């Protein structure tokens, strides 16, 4: 098992971004409500900076409401270090008193479309765990640059207005195997869609929390990685991540209006 590549805030310079406060995070969570008293939320965590910051923020958010979170790491077994990464995340969270479980993606892996298949398998494992434990809310650490990248991917695919809305704050997912009709609803919540990654790294620096760096995030063979580089090149011409994210948000508002009228 290969050891993960870890970014230690004590050994690296602090990022330029302002850390995300608990007050700001509560404001980001509010539109995703209402939540039950003493909420129990699940959280998808890879160990990267985005999901690690979300974990710390949401744990404090839930504690203030007499609730708790359970962090879930999917070991996709696509890279030799993925198992060590999952175990390292567990050690970090145990030190902070946060419950953590590792979910294994077993079986043969596809030769093509690996990232899409991994996303589908990851969501399936997370949803199944939430179903078994009667959890309604699943948090995901997608942030501003992820939203901008999703918009560009949809543009490249020729999507219409619905697709250009990219990722919503709250997405209701049907989970098989529970409820009177055989299905139950799981609310996938992405509270960080308007937050740049540098602010999440700043939060981890402030908390003295290390994180895992996934080398596949820098692999130009993946479309999303290549588009991230394109955004950087086009930023001087106004194609910045915040502007792209605002475009997705406006398309999302149009989608909501259309759904309401229907």
Short mmCIF file of C-alpha atoms in Angstrom, two decimals:
data_model
loop_
_atom_site.label_atom_id
_atom_site.label_comp_id
_atom_site.label_asym_id
_atom_site.label_seq_id
_atom_site.Cartn_x
_atom_site.Cartn_y
_atom_site.Cartn_z
CA UNK A 1 0.00 0.00 0.00
CA UNK A 2 1.46 3.33 -1.10
CA UNK A 3 1.41 6.20 1.41
CA UNK A 4 -0.75 9.20 0.45
CA UNK A 5 0.65 12.60 -0.44
CA UNK A 6 -0.23 14.86 2.48
CA UNK A 7 -0.24 18.65 2.60
CA UNK A 8 0.76 19.79 6.09
CA UNK A 9 -0.31 23.39 6.82
CA UNK A 10 2.49 23.72 9.37
CA UNK A 11 5.06 23.11 6.61
CA UNK A 12 3.47 25.25 3.90
CA UNK A 13 2.66 28.91 3.54
CA UNK A 14 -0.85 30.09 4.30
CA UNK A 15 -3.03 30.72 1.21
CA UNK A 16 -4.12 34.24 0.34
CA UNK A 17 -7.83 33.54 0.81
CA UNK A 18 -9.81 34.55 3.88
CA UNK A 19 -10.92 31.57 5.94
CA UNK A 20 -14.60 30.65 5.91
CA UNK A 21 -16.25 31.48 9.24
CA UNK A 22 -18.93 29.46 11.01
CA UNK A 23 -21.34 32.38 10.59
CA UNK A 24 -20.82 32.34 6.81
CA UNK A 25 -21.19 28.58 6.70
CA UNK A 26 -24.47 28.76 8.61
CA UNK A 27 -25.70 31.27 6.05
CA UNK A 28 -24.73 28.89 3.25
CA UNK A 29 -26.58 26.02 4.92
CA UNK A 30 -29.76 27.99 5.66
CA UNK A 31 -31.27 27.85 2.12
CA UNK A 32 -30.85 24.05 2.17
CA UNK A 33 -33.12 23.73 5.21
CA UNK A 34 -35.23 23.09 7.06
CA UNK A 35 -33.39 20.44 9.06
CA UNK A 36 -34.79 18.21 11.78
CA UNK A 37 -34.02 18.93 15.47
CA UNK A 38 -30.62 17.49 16.46
CA UNK A 39 -29.82 16.68 12.81
CA UNK A 40 -27.69 13.68 11.84
CA UNK A 41 -25.99 14.40 8.50
CA UNK A 42 -23.76 12.19 6.38
CA UNK A 43 -20.80 13.75 4.59
CA UNK A 44 -18.79 12.50 1.62
CA UNK A 45 -15.09 13.02 2.35
CA UNK A 46 -12.12 12.11 0.18
CA UNK A 47 -9.53 13.73 2.41
CA UNK A 48 -8.91 16.55 -0.05
CA UNK A 49 -8.94 20.17 1.09
CA UNK A 50 -12.54 20.86 0.01
CA UNK A 51 -14.21 17.91 1.72
CA UNK A 52 -11.90 18.15 4.74
CA UNK A 53 -12.86 21.79 5.30
CA UNK A 54 -16.54 20.94 4.81
CA UNK A 55 -16.21 18.20 7.42
CA UNK A 56 -14.81 20.55 10.07
CA UNK A 57 -17.36 23.26 9.28
CA UNK A 58 -20.37 20.94 9.24
CA UNK A 59 -19.30 19.13 12.43
CA UNK A 60 -19.28 22.44 14.29
CA UNK A 61 -22.56 23.45 12.60
CA UNK A 62 -24.28 20.22 13.70
CA UNK A 63 -22.86 20.38 17.23
CA UNK A 64 -24.37 23.83 17.73
CA UNK A 65 -27.74 22.25 16.89
CA UNK A 66 -27.20 19.28 19.23
CA UNK A 67 -26.70 17.04 16.23
CA UNK A 68 -23.78 15.21 14.62
CA UNK A 69 -22.25 14.18 11.33
CA UNK A 70 -20.92 10.89 10.02
CA UNK A 71 -18.10 11.15 7.46
CA UNK A 72 -17.99 8.55 4.67
CA UNK A 73 -14.95 7.82 2.49
CA UNK A 74 -15.32 5.69 -0.64
CA UNK A 75 -12.22 3.66 -1.43
CA UNK A 76 -12.57 3.33 -5.21
CA UNK A 77 -9.42 1.19 -5.53
CA UNK A 78 -8.44 3.02 -8.73
CA UNK A 79 -5.09 4.18 -7.36
CA UNK A 80 -2.66 2.16 -5.20
CA UNK A 81 -2.66 4.83 -2.48
CA UNK A 82 -6.47 5.13 -2.14
CA UNK A 83 -6.69 2.65 0.75
CA UNK A 84 -4.00 4.49 2.72
CA UNK A 85 -5.77 7.80 2.05
CA UNK A 86 -9.06 6.48 3.42
CA UNK A 87 -7.37 5.18 6.57
CA UNK A 88 -5.52 8.46 7.08
CA UNK A 89 -8.79 10.38 6.89
CA UNK A 90 -10.19 8.07 9.55
CA UNK A 91 -7.25 8.75 11.86
CA UNK A 92 -7.61 12.52 11.46
CA UNK A 93 -11.32 12.46 12.17
CA UNK A 94 -11.02 10.14 15.18
CA UNK A 95 -8.68 12.70 16.73
CA UNK A 96 -11.48 15.26 16.35
CA UNK A 97 -14.21 12.97 17.66
CA UNK A 98 -15.94 12.65 14.27
CA UNK A 99 -17.47 9.32 13.27
CA UNK A 100 -15.98 7.91 10.06
CA UNK A 101 -16.63 4.87 7.84
CA UNK A 102 -14.89 3.54 4.73
CA UNK A 103 -17.03 2.19 1.89
CA UNK A 104 -15.35 -0.11 -0.65
CA UNK A 105 -16.02 -0.07 -4.40
CA UNK A 106 -15.41 -3.71 -5.27
CA UNK A 107 -15.53 -5.56 -8.56
CA UNK A 108 -14.13 -4.96 -12.03
CA UNK A 109 -13.43 -1.38 -13.09
CA UNK A 110 -14.23 0.00 -16.56
CA UNK A 111 -11.50 0.57 -19.14
CA UNK A 112 -13.04 3.84 -20.37
CA UNK A 113 -15.19 6.50 -18.72
CA UNK A 114 -13.48 5.79 -15.43
CA UNK A 115 -14.27 9.09 -13.72
CA UNK A 116 -17.97 8.96 -14.61
CA UNK A 117 -18.21 5.35 -13.46
CA UNK A 118 -16.39 6.20 -10.23
CA UNK A 119 -18.79 9.09 -9.53
CA UNK A 120 -21.81 6.86 -10.11
CA UNK A 121 -20.41 4.07 -7.92
CA UNK A 122 -19.44 6.52 -5.18
CA UNK A 123 -22.90 8.08 -5.07
CA UNK A 124 -24.51 4.65 -5.07
CA UNK A 125 -22.44 3.49 -2.10
CA UNK A 126 -23.07 6.71 -0.18
CA UNK A 127 -26.81 6.62 -0.86
CA UNK A 128 -27.07 2.97 0.17
CA UNK A 129 -25.30 3.70 3.46
CA UNK A 130 -27.63 6.63 4.16
CA UNK A 131 -30.64 4.45 3.39
CA UNK A 132 -29.53 1.74 5.81
CA UNK A 133 -28.98 4.29 8.58
CA UNK A 134 -32.10 6.39 7.89
CA UNK A 135 -30.18 9.57 7.10
CA UNK A 136 -31.93 12.19 4.96
CA UNK A 137 -29.07 14.64 4.22
CA UNK A 138 -25.76 13.94 2.46
CA UNK A 139 -23.24 16.79 2.23
CA UNK A 140 -20.77 17.11 -0.64
CA UNK A 141 -17.74 19.41 -0.87
CA UNK A 142 -18.17 20.70 -4.43
CA UNK A 143 -17.03 24.32 -4.52
CA UNK A 144 -16.79 27.34 -6.82
CA UNK A 145 -14.17 25.98 -9.23
CA UNK A 146 -16.03 22.65 -9.45
CA UNK A 147 -19.20 24.50 -10.42
CA UNK A 148 -17.34 26.50 -13.09
CA UNK A 149 -15.82 23.30 -14.48
CA UNK A 150 -19.22 21.62 -14.61
CA UNK A 151 -20.65 24.55 -16.56
CA UNK A 152 -17.82 24.33 -19.11
CA UNK A 153 -18.33 20.57 -19.50
CA UNK A 154 -22.03 21.14 -20.12
CA UNK A 155 -21.23 23.86 -22.66
CA UNK A 156 -18.84 21.54 -24.46
CA UNK A 157 -21.57 18.90 -24.58
CA UNK A 158 -24.07 21.35 -26.10
CA UNK A 159 -26.41 21.34 -23.10
CA UNK A 160 -29.49 23.54 -22.94
CA UNK A 161 -30.58 25.80 -20.11
CA UNK A 162 -31.31 22.92 -17.74
CA UNK A 163 -27.81 21.49 -18.13
CA UNK A 164 -26.15 24.90 -17.89
CA UNK A 165 -27.65 25.28 -14.41
CA UNK A 166 -24.88 22.82 -13.44
CA UNK A 167 -25.01 21.55 -9.84
CA UNK A 168 -27.88 22.69 -7.59
CA UNK A 169 -27.53 23.49 -3.90
CA UNK A 170 -30.01 20.72 -3.05
CA UNK A 171 -30.67 17.69 -5.21
CA UNK A 172 -33.31 15.13 -4.27
CA UNK A 173 -32.22 11.58 -5.05
CA UNK A 174 -34.44 8.51 -5.10
CA UNK A 175 -32.86 5.75 -3.01
CA UNK A 176 -34.04 2.22 -3.70
CA UNK A 177 -35.13 -0.18 -1.02
CA UNK A 178 -36.79 1.95 1.64
CA UNK A 179 -40.16 3.44 2.35
CA UNK A 180 -43.71 2.28 1.59
CA UNK A 181 -43.20 2.48 -2.17
CA UNK A 182 -39.77 0.88 -2.04
CA UNK A 183 -37.98 4.21 -2.48
CA UNK A 184 -36.88 6.97 -0.15
CA UNK A 185 -35.56 10.46 -0.78
CA UNK A 186 -32.01 11.50 -0.03
CA UNK A 187 -31.14 15.20 -0.11
CA UNK A 188 -27.69 15.78 -1.63
CA UNK A 189 -26.53 19.19 -0.35
CA UNK A 190 -23.61 21.19 -1.77
CA UNK A 191 -23.26 24.24 0.51
CA UNK A 192 -19.86 25.37 -0.84
CA UNK A 193 -20.75 26.04 -4.50
CA UNK A 194 -20.04 29.76 -4.15
CA UNK A 195 -16.85 29.36 -2.09
CA UNK A 196 -13.43 29.35 -3.84
CA UNK A 197 -11.07 26.55 -2.94
CA UNK A 198 -8.43 28.93 -1.58
CA UNK A 199 -10.79 29.95 1.25
CA UNK A 200 -11.29 26.32 2.21
CA UNK A 201 -7.55 25.78 2.31
CA UNK A 202 -7.28 28.89 4.48
CA UNK A 203 -9.81 27.36 6.86
CA UNK A 204 -7.70 24.21 7.17
CA UNK A 205 -4.59 26.29 7.80
CA UNK A 206 -6.44 28.12 10.57
CA UNK A 207 -7.53 24.82 12.10
CA UNK A 208 -4.09 23.22 11.76
CA UNK A 209 -5.59 20.41 9.70
CA UNK A 210 -3.61 18.58 7.01
CA UNK A 211 -5.24 17.16 3.89
CA UNK A 212 -4.58 14.65 1.11
CA UNK A 213 -3.56 15.73 -2.38
CA UNK A 214 -4.96 13.46 -5.11
CA UNK A 215 -2.50 13.31 -8.05
CA UNK A 216 -5.32 12.49 -10.48
CA UNK A 217 -6.62 16.03 -9.98
CA UNK A 218 -3.58 17.22 -11.95
CA UNK A 219 -3.86 14.58 -14.70
CA UNK A 220 -4.48 16.39 -18.03
CA UNK A 221 -5.96 13.18 -19.46
CA UNK A 222 -9.20 13.95 -17.61
CA UNK A 223 -11.53 16.50 -19.24
CA UNK A 224 -12.30 18.36 -16.01
CA UNK A 225 -8.60 18.83 -15.27
CA UNK A 226 -7.94 20.21 -18.74
CA UNK A 227 -10.86 22.63 -18.48
CA UNK A 228 -9.56 23.95 -15.16
CA UNK A 229 -6.35 24.93 -16.94
CA UNK A 230 -8.38 26.58 -19.70
CA UNK A 231 -10.24 28.71 -17.14
CA UNK A 232 -6.91 29.92 -15.79
CA UNK A 233 -5.74 30.87 -19.27
CA UNK A 234 -8.97 32.72 -20.11
CA UNK A 235 -9.27 34.58 -16.80
CA UNK A 236 -7.72 37.80 -18.22
CA UNK A 237 -10.57 37.87 -20.77
CA UNK A 238 -13.25 37.62 -18.08
CA UNK A 239 -13.82 33.86 -18.11
CA UNK A 240 -13.24 33.51 -14.37
CA UNK A 241 -14.61 30.84 -12.06
CA UNK A 242 -16.84 33.32 -10.15
CA UNK A 243 -18.41 34.59 -13.38
CA UNK A 244 -18.98 31.09 -14.70
CA UNK A 245 -20.52 30.11 -11.37
CA UNK A 246 -22.86 33.12 -11.51
CA UNK A 247 -23.96 32.04 -14.98
CA UNK A 248 -24.81 28.59 -13.63
CA UNK A 249 -26.69 30.15 -10.70
CA UNK A 250 -28.81 32.30 -13.05
CA UNK A 251 -29.58 29.28 -15.21
CA UNK A 252 -30.56 27.47 -12.02
CA UNK A 253 -32.97 30.26 -11.12
CA UNK A 254 -34.52 29.94 -14.58
CA UNK A 255 -34.83 26.19 -14.07
CA UNK A 256 -36.59 26.68 -10.73
CA UNK A 257 -39.01 29.19 -12.26
CA UNK A 258 -39.82 26.82 -15.14
CA UNK A 259 -40.37 23.88 -12.77
CA UNK A 260 -42.66 25.99 -10.57
CA UNK A 261 -44.73 27.14 -13.55
CA UNK A 262 -45.04 23.54 -14.81
#
